[in-house]
Coordinates of C-alpha atoms and ligand atoms in Angstrom, one line a residue:
X1207 CA -20.3 -24.6 23.9
X1208 CA -18.3 -22.0 25.8
X1209 CA -15.4 -20.3 24.0
X1210 CA -12.5 -18.4 25.5
X1211 CA -13.4 -15.4 23.2
X1212 CA -16.4 -14.1 21.4
X1213 CA -14.1 -12.9 18.7
X1214 CA -10.4 -13.5 18.0
X1215 CA -8.6 -11.5 15.4
X1216 CA -5.3 -12.6 13.8
X1217 CA -3.3 -9.6 12.5
X1218 CA -3.1 -6.1 14.2
X1219 CA -3.1 -3.9 11.0
X1220 CA -5.7 -1.6 9.6
X1221 CA -8.6 -4.1 9.3
X1222 CA -7.9 -6.3 12.3
X1223 CA -7.5 -3.5 14.8
X1224 CA -10.7 -1.8 13.7
X1225 CA -12.7 -5.0 14.0
X1226 CA -11.3 -5.9 17.4
X1227 CA -11.7 -2.4 18.8
X1228 CA -15.3 -2.0 17.7
X1229 CA -16.4 -5.4 18.9
X1230 CA -14.5 -4.9 22.2
X1231 CA -16.4 -1.6 22.6
X1232 CA -19.7 -3.5 22.4
X1233 CA -18.8 -5.4 25.6
X1234 CA -17.7 -8.6 23.8
X1235 CA -14.7 -10.7 24.9
X1236 CA -12.2 -10.0 22.2
X1237 CA -8.5 -11.1 21.6
X1238 CA -6.1 -10.0 19.0
X1239 CA -2.6 -11.3 18.0
X1240 CA 0.1 -9.4 16.1
X1241 CA 3.4 -10.9 15.3
X1242 CA 5.2 -7.7 14.4
X1243 CA 4.0 -4.2 15.4
X1244 CA 0.5 -3.0 16.0
X1245 CA -0.7 -0.7 13.2
X1246 CA 0.4 -3.1 10.5
X1247 CA 1.6 -2.3 7.0
X1248 CA 0.0 1.1 6.7
X1249 CA 1.4 2.5 9.9
X1250 CA 4.7 0.8 10.2
X1251 CA 5.9 0.2 6.6
X1252 CA 3.3 1.6 4.2
X1253 CA 1.1 4.7 3.9
X1254 CA 2.4 6.6 6.9
X1255 CA 6.2 6.4 6.4
X1256 CA 5.6 6.7 2.7
X1257 CA 3.8 10.0 3.1
X1258 CA 6.5 11.3 5.5
X1259 CA 9.1 10.5 2.9
X1260 CA 7.1 12.1 0.2
X1261 CA 7.0 15.3 2.3
X1262 CA 10.7 15.1 2.8
X1263 CA 11.3 14.7 -1.0
X1264 CA 9.3 17.8 -1.9
X1265 CA 11.5 20.3 -0.1
X1266 CA 14.2 20.3 -2.8
X1267 CA 11.7 21.6 -5.2
X1268 CA 10.3 24.1 -2.8
X1269 CA 13.7 25.5 -2.2
X1270 CA 14.2 25.9 -5.9
X1271 CA 10.8 27.4 -6.5
X1272 CA 11.2 29.9 -3.6
X1273 CA 13.6 32.1 -5.6
X1274 CA 11.0 33.2 -8.1
X1275 CA 9.0 34.5 -5.1
X1276 CA 11.9 36.6 -3.7
X1277 CA 13.3 34.2 -1.2
X1278 CA 17.0 33.3 -1.0
X1279 CA 17.2 30.0 0.6
X1280 CA 21.0 29.6 0.8
X1281 CA 22.8 26.4 0.8
X1282 CA 20.7 23.3 1.8
X1283 CA 21.7 19.8 2.7
X1284 CA 19.7 16.7 3.5
X1285 CA 20.5 14.1 6.2
X1286 CA 18.9 10.7 5.5
X1287 CA 19.5 9.2 9.0
X1288 CA 17.6 12.2 10.6
X1289 CA 14.6 11.4 8.4
X1290 CA 14.7 7.7 9.2
X1291 CA 15.0 8.4 13.0
X1292 CA 12.2 11.0 13.0
X1293 CA 10.0 8.6 11.0
X1294 CA 10.7 5.9 13.6
X1295 CA 9.7 8.2 16.4
X1296 CA 6.4 9.0 14.7
X1297 CA 5.4 5.4 13.8
X1298 CA 6.3 4.3 17.4
X1299 CA 3.9 7.0 18.7
X1300 CA 1.2 5.7 16.3
X1301 CA 1.9 2.1 17.2
X1302 CA 1.3 3.1 20.9
X1303 CA -2.0 4.7 20.0
X1304 CA -3.2 1.6 18.2
X1305 CA -2.4 -0.5 21.2
X1306 CA -4.0 2.0 23.6
X1307 CA -7.2 2.0 21.4
X1308 CA -7.4 -1.8 21.8
X1309 CA -6.7 -1.9 25.5
X1310 CA -9.1 0.9 26.3
X1311 CA -11.9 -1.1 24.6
X1312 CA -11.1 -4.2 26.7
X1313 CA -9.4 -6.1 23.9
X1314 CA -6.9 -8.7 25.1
X1315 CA -3.7 -7.9 23.2
X1316 CA -1.2 -10.7 22.4
X1317 CA 2.2 -10.0 20.9
X1318 CA 2.7 -13.2 19.1
X1319 CA 2.2 -15.0 15.8
X1320 CA -1.1 -16.8 15.6
X1321 CA -2.3 -19.6 13.4
X1322 CA -5.5 -21.4 12.8
X1323 CA -5.9 -24.9 14.3
X1324 CA -9.5 -25.5 13.6
X1325 CA -12.8 -23.6 12.8
X1326 CA -12.8 -22.1 16.3
X1327 CA -9.2 -22.7 17.4
X1328 CA -6.2 -20.3 17.3
X1329 CA -2.7 -21.3 18.2
X1330 CA -0.6 -18.6 20.0
X1331 CA 3.0 -19.2 19.2
X1332 CA 4.7 -17.4 22.1
X1333 CA 2.7 -19.3 24.7
X1334 CA 2.3 -22.5 22.6
X1335 CA -1.3 -22.5 23.6
X1336 CA -4.6 -22.9 21.8
X1337 CA -7.5 -20.5 22.5
X1338 CA -11.0 -20.9 21.2
X1339 CA -13.3 -18.3 19.8
X1340 CA -16.9 -18.2 18.6
X1341 CA -15.8 -16.1 15.6
X1342 CA -12.4 -15.6 14.1
X1343 CA -11.3 -12.8 11.8
X1344 CA -8.2 -13.3 9.7
X1345 CA -6.6 -10.0 8.8
X1346 CA -2.9 -10.9 8.2
X1347 CA -2.4 -8.7 5.1
X1348 CA 0.4 -9.4 2.7
X1349 CA 4.1 -9.0 2.1
X1350 CA 6.1 -7.6 -0.9
X1351 CA 6.8 -9.9 -3.8
X1352 CA 10.5 -10.6 -3.6
X1353 CA 10.9 -11.8 -7.2
X1354 CA 12.4 -15.1 -5.9
X1355 CA 12.5 -16.6 -9.4
X1356 CA 15.1 -14.0 -10.5
X1357 CA 18.8 -14.8 -10.5
X1358 CA 20.4 -12.6 -7.8
X1359 CA 17.0 -11.5 -6.3
X1360 CA 18.6 -11.6 -2.8
X1361 CA 20.7 -8.6 -3.8
X1362 CA 17.6 -6.5 -4.1
X1363 CA 15.3 -4.8 -1.5
X1364 CA 11.5 -4.4 -1.2
X1365 CA 9.5 -1.5 0.3
X1366 CA 9.8 -2.8 3.9
X1367 CA 13.5 -2.3 3.8
X1368 CA 13.5 0.9 1.7
X1369 CA 12.3 3.0 4.7
X1370 CA 15.3 2.0 6.8
X1371 CA 18.3 1.9 4.5
X1372 CA 21.4 2.7 6.3
X1373 CA 22.4 5.3 3.8
X1374 CA 20.7 7.1 0.9
X1375 CA 21.7 5.4 -2.4
X1376 CA 23.3 7.6 -5.0
X1377 CA 21.7 5.5 -7.8
X1378 CA 18.7 3.3 -7.6
X1379 CA 16.6 1.2 -10.1
X1380 CA 13.1 0.4 -9.1
X1381 CA 11.2 -2.3 -10.9
X1382 CA 7.4 -2.0 -11.1
X1383 CA 4.8 0.3 -12.5
X1384 CA 2.1 0.4 -9.8
X1385 CA 1.5 3.2 -7.4
X1386 CA 4.1 2.1 -4.9
X1387 CA 6.9 1.9 -7.5
X1388 CA 5.9 5.3 -8.8
X1389 CA 5.7 6.9 -5.4
X1390 CA 9.1 5.6 -4.4
X1391 CA 10.6 6.8 -7.7
X1392 CA 9.3 10.3 -6.8
X1393 CA 10.7 10.1 -3.3
X1394 CA 14.2 9.1 -4.3
X1395 CA 14.3 11.5 -7.2
X1396 CA 13.2 14.4 -4.9
X1397 CA 15.9 13.4 -2.4
X1398 CA 18.5 13.7 -5.1
X1399 CA 19.0 10.1 -6.0
X1400 CA 19.7 9.1 -9.6
X1401 CA 16.5 7.1 -10.2
X1402 CA 15.4 4.7 -12.9
X1403 CA 12.0 3.1 -13.1
X1404 CA 11.8 -0.2 -14.9
X1405 CA 8.4 -1.5 -16.0
X1406 CA 7.5 -4.6 -18.0
X1407 CA 4.5 -3.1 -19.7
X1408 CA 4.2 -0.2 -22.2
X1409 CA 3.1 2.4 -19.7
X1410 CA 3.3 2.9 -15.9
X1411 CA 0.2 3.0 -13.7
X1412 CA -1.9 0.4 -15.4
X1413 CA -5.6 0.8 -14.5
X1414 CA -5.4 4.6 -14.4
X1415 CA -6.7 6.9 -17.1
X1416 CA -4.3 6.9 -20.1
X1417 CA -4.0 10.7 -20.1
X1418 CA -3.0 10.6 -16.4
X1419 CA -0.5 7.9 -17.1
X1420 CA 1.1 9.7 -20.0
X1421 CA 1.2 13.1 -18.2
X1422 CA 2.9 11.6 -15.2
X1423 CA 5.4 9.7 -17.3
X1424 CA 6.3 13.0 -19.1
X1425 CA 6.5 14.9 -15.8
X1426 CA 8.7 12.3 -14.2
X1427 CA 11.1 12.4 -17.2
X1428 CA 11.1 16.2 -16.9
X1429 CA 12.3 15.7 -13.3
X1430 CA 15.1 13.5 -14.4
X1431 CA 13.6 10.1 -13.6
X1432 CA 14.5 7.6 -16.3
X1433 CA 11.7 5.3 -17.3
X1434 CA 12.3 2.1 -19.1
X1435 CA 9.2 0.3 -20.3
X1436 CA 8.7 -3.1 -21.9
X1437 CA 11.7 -4.6 -20.1
X1438 CA 12.3 -6.7 -17.0
X1439 CA 15.4 -7.7 -15.1
X1440 CA 17.4 -10.6 -16.7
X1441 CA 19.5 -11.0 -13.5
X1442 CA 21.1 -9.1 -10.7
X1443 CA 24.8 -9.4 -9.9
X1444 CA 27.1 -8.1 -7.2
X1445 CA 29.3 -5.3 -8.5
X1446 CA 32.3 -3.6 -6.9
X1447 CA 31.9 -2.9 -3.1
X1448 CA 28.2 -2.5 -2.4
X1449 CA 27.2 -1.9 -6.0
X1450 CA 24.8 -4.1 -7.9
X1451 CA 24.7 -4.7 -11.6
X1452 CA 21.2 -4.9 -12.9
X1453 CA 21.0 -6.7 -16.2
X1454 CA 17.9 -5.9 -18.3
X1455 CA 16.1 -8.1 -20.7
X1456 CA 16.9 -5.7 -23.5
X1457 CA 20.6 -6.4 -23.0
X1458 CA 21.7 -3.2 -21.1
X1459 CA 23.3 -3.4 -17.7
X1460 CA 23.1 -0.7 -15.0
X1461 CA 25.5 -0.3 -12.1
X1462 CA 23.5 1.0 -9.1
X1463 CA 23.6 1.1 -5.3
X1464 CA 20.2 -0.4 -4.8
X1465 CA 17.8 -2.6 -6.8
X1466 CA 14.3 -2.2 -5.5
X1467 CA 11.5 -4.6 -6.4
X1468 CA 8.0 -3.0 -6.2
X1469 CA 6.2 -5.8 -7.9
X1470 CA 3.0 -6.1 -6.0
X1471 CA 2.3 -8.0 -2.8
X1472 CA 1.4 -11.6 -1.9
X1473 CA -1.0 -12.7 0.9
X1474 CA 0.5 -14.1 4.1
X1475 CA -1.5 -17.3 4.0
X1476 CA 0.9 -20.2 3.3
X1477 CA 1.7 -21.1 6.9
X1478 CA -1.4 -19.8 8.6
X1479 CA -2.9 -23.2 9.3
X1480 CA -5.8 -22.6 7.0
X1481 CA -5.9 -26.3 6.2
X1482 CA -6.8 -27.2 9.8
X1483 CA -10.0 -25.3 9.5
X1484 CA -10.6 -26.0 5.9
X1485 CA -10.5 -22.4 4.7
X1486 CA -10.3 -22.1 1.0
X1487 CA -7.9 -19.8 -0.9
X1488 CA -7.7 -18.9 -4.6
X1489 CA -4.8 -19.9 -6.9
X1490 CA -2.8 -16.9 -5.7
X1491 CA -3.2 -17.7 -2.0
X1492 CA -5.8 -15.1 -1.2
X1493 CA -8.6 -16.2 1.1
X1494 CA -11.9 -16.6 -0.7
X1495 CA -14.8 -14.7 0.9
X1496 CA -18.4 -14.0 0.2
X1497 CA -19.8 -10.4 -0.1
X1498 CA -19.9 -10.2 3.7
X1499 CA -16.2 -11.2 4.0
X1500 CA -17.2 -14.6 5.3
X1501 CA -15.0 -17.5 4.3
X1502 CA -16.3 -21.0 3.3
X1503 CA -16.0 -21.8 7.1
X1504 CA -19.1 -20.5 9.0
X1505 CA -17.1 -19.2 12.0
X1506 CA -14.2 -17.5 10.1
X1507 CA -14.1 -14.2 8.2
X1508 CA -11.2 -12.6 6.3
X1509 CA -10.7 -9.0 5.4
X1510 CA -8.2 -6.5 4.1
X1511 CA -5.2 -7.4 1.9
X1512 CA -5.4 -11.1 2.6
X1513 CA -8.5 -11.1 0.3
X1514 CA -8.2 -10.4 -3.4
X1515 CA -10.3 -7.3 -3.4
X1516 CA -9.1 -3.7 -3.3
X1517 CA -5.9 -3.3 -1.2
X1518 CA -6.1 0.0 0.5
X1519 CA -6.3 0.9 4.2
X1520 CA -9.7 2.7 4.1
X1521 CA -11.1 -0.4 2.3
X1522 CA -9.8 -2.8 5.0
X1523 CA -11.3 -0.6 7.6
X1524 CA -14.6 -0.4 5.7
X1525 CA -14.7 -4.2 5.4
X1526 CA -14.1 -4.4 9.2
X1527 CA -16.9 -2.0 9.9
X1528 CA -19.3 -4.0 7.7
X1529 CA -18.3 -7.2 9.5
X1530 CA -19.0 -5.6 12.9
X1531 CA -22.4 -4.2 11.7
X1532 CA -23.4 -7.5 10.2
X1533 CA -22.3 -9.9 13.0
X1534 CA -22.7 -7.8 16.1
X1535 CA -25.3 -5.1 15.4
X1536 CA -27.9 -7.0 13.5
X1537 CA -27.4 -4.7 10.5
X1538 CA -26.2 -6.7 7.5
X1539 CA -23.8 -4.6 5.4
X1540 CA -21.8 -5.6 2.4
X1541 CA -18.6 -3.7 1.7
X1542 CA -19.0 -1.5 -1.3
X1543 CA -16.0 -1.6 -3.6
X1544 CA -17.4 0.6 -6.3
X1545 CA -16.1 4.2 -6.8
X1546 CA -13.2 4.2 -4.5
X1547 CA -11.4 7.6 -4.6
X1548 CA -7.7 7.0 -4.8
X1549 CA -4.6 9.1 -4.5
X1550 CA -1.1 8.5 -5.7
X1551 CA 1.6 10.5 -3.9
X1552 CA 3.6 11.1 -7.0
X1553 CA 5.0 14.5 -8.2
X1554 CA 2.6 15.9 -9.2
X1555 CA 0.1 14.0 -7.1
X1556 CA -2.8 12.1 -8.7
X1557 CA -6.3 12.0 -7.4
X1558 CA -8.9 9.9 -9.2
X1559 CA -12.4 8.5 -8.8
X1560 CA -14.7 6.6 -11.1
X1561 CA -14.1 5.3 -14.6
X1562 CA -11.2 5.8 -17.0
X1563 CA -12.0 7.1 -20.5
X1564 CA -11.5 3.6 -21.8
X1565 CA -13.9 2.1 -19.3
X1566 CA -16.5 4.8 -19.7
X1567 CA -16.4 4.2 -23.5
X1568 CA -17.2 0.6 -22.9
X1569 CA -19.9 1.2 -20.4
X1570 CA -21.8 4.1 -21.9
X1571 CA -23.1 4.8 -25.4
X1572 CA -21.7 8.3 -25.7
X1573 CA -19.2 9.9 -23.4
X1574 CA -18.3 13.6 -23.2
X1575 CA -14.7 14.3 -22.3
X1576 CA -13.7 17.5 -20.6
X1577 CA -10.0 18.0 -20.4
X1578 CA -7.7 20.8 -19.4
X1579 CA -3.9 20.7 -19.3
X1580 CA -2.2 23.8 -17.9
X1581 CA 0.7 25.2 -16.0
X1582 CA -0.4 25.8 -12.4
X1583 CA -0.3 29.5 -11.4
X1584 CA 2.4 28.7 -8.8
X1585 CA 4.8 27.9 -11.5
X1586 CA 4.4 31.2 -13.4
X1587 CA 6.8 32.8 -10.9
X1588 CA 8.7 29.6 -9.9
X1589 CA 9.6 29.1 -13.6
X1590 CA 9.0 25.4 -13.3
X1591 CA 7.5 23.9 -16.4
X1592 CA 5.2 21.4 -14.6
X1593 CA 1.8 20.9 -16.1
X1594 CA -1.4 19.8 -14.5
X1595 CA -4.3 17.8 -15.9
X1596 CA -8.0 17.9 -15.1
X1597 CA -10.3 15.5 -16.8
X1598 CA -14.0 14.8 -16.4
X1599 CA -15.9 12.0 -18.1
X1600 CA -19.6 12.5 -18.5
X1601 CA -22.3 10.1 -19.6
X1602 CA -23.8 12.2 -22.5
X1603 CA -27.3 10.9 -22.1
X1604 CA -27.8 11.4 -18.3
X1605 CA -25.2 14.2 -18.0
X1606 CA -23.8 12.4 -15.0
X1607 CA -20.1 12.6 -14.2
X1608 CA -18.7 9.0 -14.3
X1609 CA -15.0 9.7 -13.9
X1610 CA -12.9 12.5 -12.5
X1611 CA -9.1 12.5 -12.7
Ligands
LIG1243 P1 -1.9 -5.1 7.3 O1 -2.0 -3.7 7.6 O2 -0.8 -5.6 6.4 O3 -1.9 -5.9 8.7 C1 -1.7 -7.2 8.8 C2 -0.9 -7.5 10.1 O4 -1.0 -8.9 10.4 C3 0.6 -7.1 10.0 O5 0.9 -6.2 11.1 C4 1.3 -8.4 10.2 O6 2.5 -8.3 10.9 C5 0.3 -9.3 11.0 N1 0.4 -10.7 10.8 C6 0.6 -11.4 9.7 N2 0.6 -12.7 9.9 C7 0.3 -12.9 11.2 C8 0.2 -14.0 12.0 N3 0.2 -15.2 11.6 N4 0.0 -13.8 13.4 C9 -0.1 -12.5 13.9 N5 0.1 -11.4 13.1 C10 0.3 -11.6 11.8 N6 -3.0 2.1 1.4 C11 -3.7 3.3 1.4 O7 -4.9 3.3 1.5 N7 -3.0 4.4 1.1 C12 -1.7 4.5 0.9 O8 -1.1 5.6 0.7 C13 -1.0 3.3 1.0 N8 0.4 3.3 0.8 C14 1.1 2.1 0.9 C15 2.4 2.1 0.7 C16 3.2 1.0 0.8 C17 4.7 1.0 0.6 C18 2.5 -0.3 1.1 C19 3.3 -1.5 1.2 C20 1.2 -0.3 1.3 C21 0.4 0.9 1.2 N9 -1.0 0.9 1.3 C22 -1.7 2.1 1.2 C23 -1.8 -0.4 1.5 C24 -2.2 -0.6 3.0 O9 -1.0 -0.5 3.8 C25 -2.9 -1.9 3.1 O10 -3.9 -2.0 2.2 C26 -3.4 -2.1 4.5 O11 -2.4 -2.0 5.5 C27 -4.1 -3.4 4.6 O12 -4.6 -3.7 5.9 P2 -4.7 -5.1 6.5 O13 -5.4 -5.0 7.8 O14 -5.4 -6.0 5.5 O15 -3.3 -5.7 6.6

């Protein structure tokens, strides 16, 4: 049977673009559809703008620290609309590079929503046309959880909107304890916003080493970020003008300018037409795949955030590269999700790889813990009381490092 395409990719983010570009470079006939902007979450509303805003937020501290080194900085001021506009210029430039990378590898680029219509059929919304492909990759990613079960949830924002707020809030409450919540708390605090972090569990950054979690918690409080744990929102109400009243489960109410939900992400699968092809999802809507990212349907693969694996850009890219090697280079490769080095762009930043102390304790008979907490040399003159933590976990028997934080 002749198909319109050797490969069709739905979703022009980190994983989808990499798969399309690499297969296009092999001389195959490849199409890709993106309903929003090429580059996807990471480039347009994730890693890239986030890091730019983290940089922006660290200047306030640098100005303060400079004095101890003999600098007089003078009066400073911050203009939020300038940051938003400059961020926009940069992500537009990157978006262009993504598109160019596709086109220069002979990938046919469609600016449209696409949905499955069968094991080899994709419907292109803009043209209301069905194209056929020998293989299909679904890489549609996810979207922030908007807490729709909460009374007044529509008065809150999610990360997509946080980058483009018309004005910088004076006071914000961010719900969540994962890396995105923690990073945004650092950003807003650094930009001078009165920031509260609300987390339903006992400690932020679940899944990270306990010492790291506790140290960051303390350092954030040192910087003036209020952290409320073991509580959730009871409801959100409109206050005076643009204000919002956040009612907490413990009974307190906070008047703020923005309520921000950073409560994880959900896969964009509910209207994707998966049922026409018979693609299976798990109970949370993630597409189920085998270790080669293949779905239960022979001709369809899924990779990146739409699968319930590790949701990071380099991981989506790695999954795409493994798909290309397996299917087009006769070199079967399973993506390896072990030992993924991870950074959190908090203040101070976190870098981590391997097991936490708790995990190491469960996995190995005896674990040696090497830990140092100290004031970085930079802060001897800056006068800042920041501390830094280094921790190594070593399997006592083999003397192998099994975790570094
Ligand atoms: P995406 O990049 O989400 O791309 C999917 C694309 O598909 C989107 O462009 C979407 O518009 C499109 N799409 C969806 N449905 C359709 C459809 N039906 N038809 C056509 N197109 C469709 N990861 C890191 O590694 N480091 C970080 O520092 C980091 N920071 C982050 C910060 C934030 C605030 C967020 C939200 C995420 C961050 N991530 C980070 C995660 C990272 O962005 C994702 O893991 C990564 O983008 C996943 O890539 P993907 O290809 O699976 O999906």
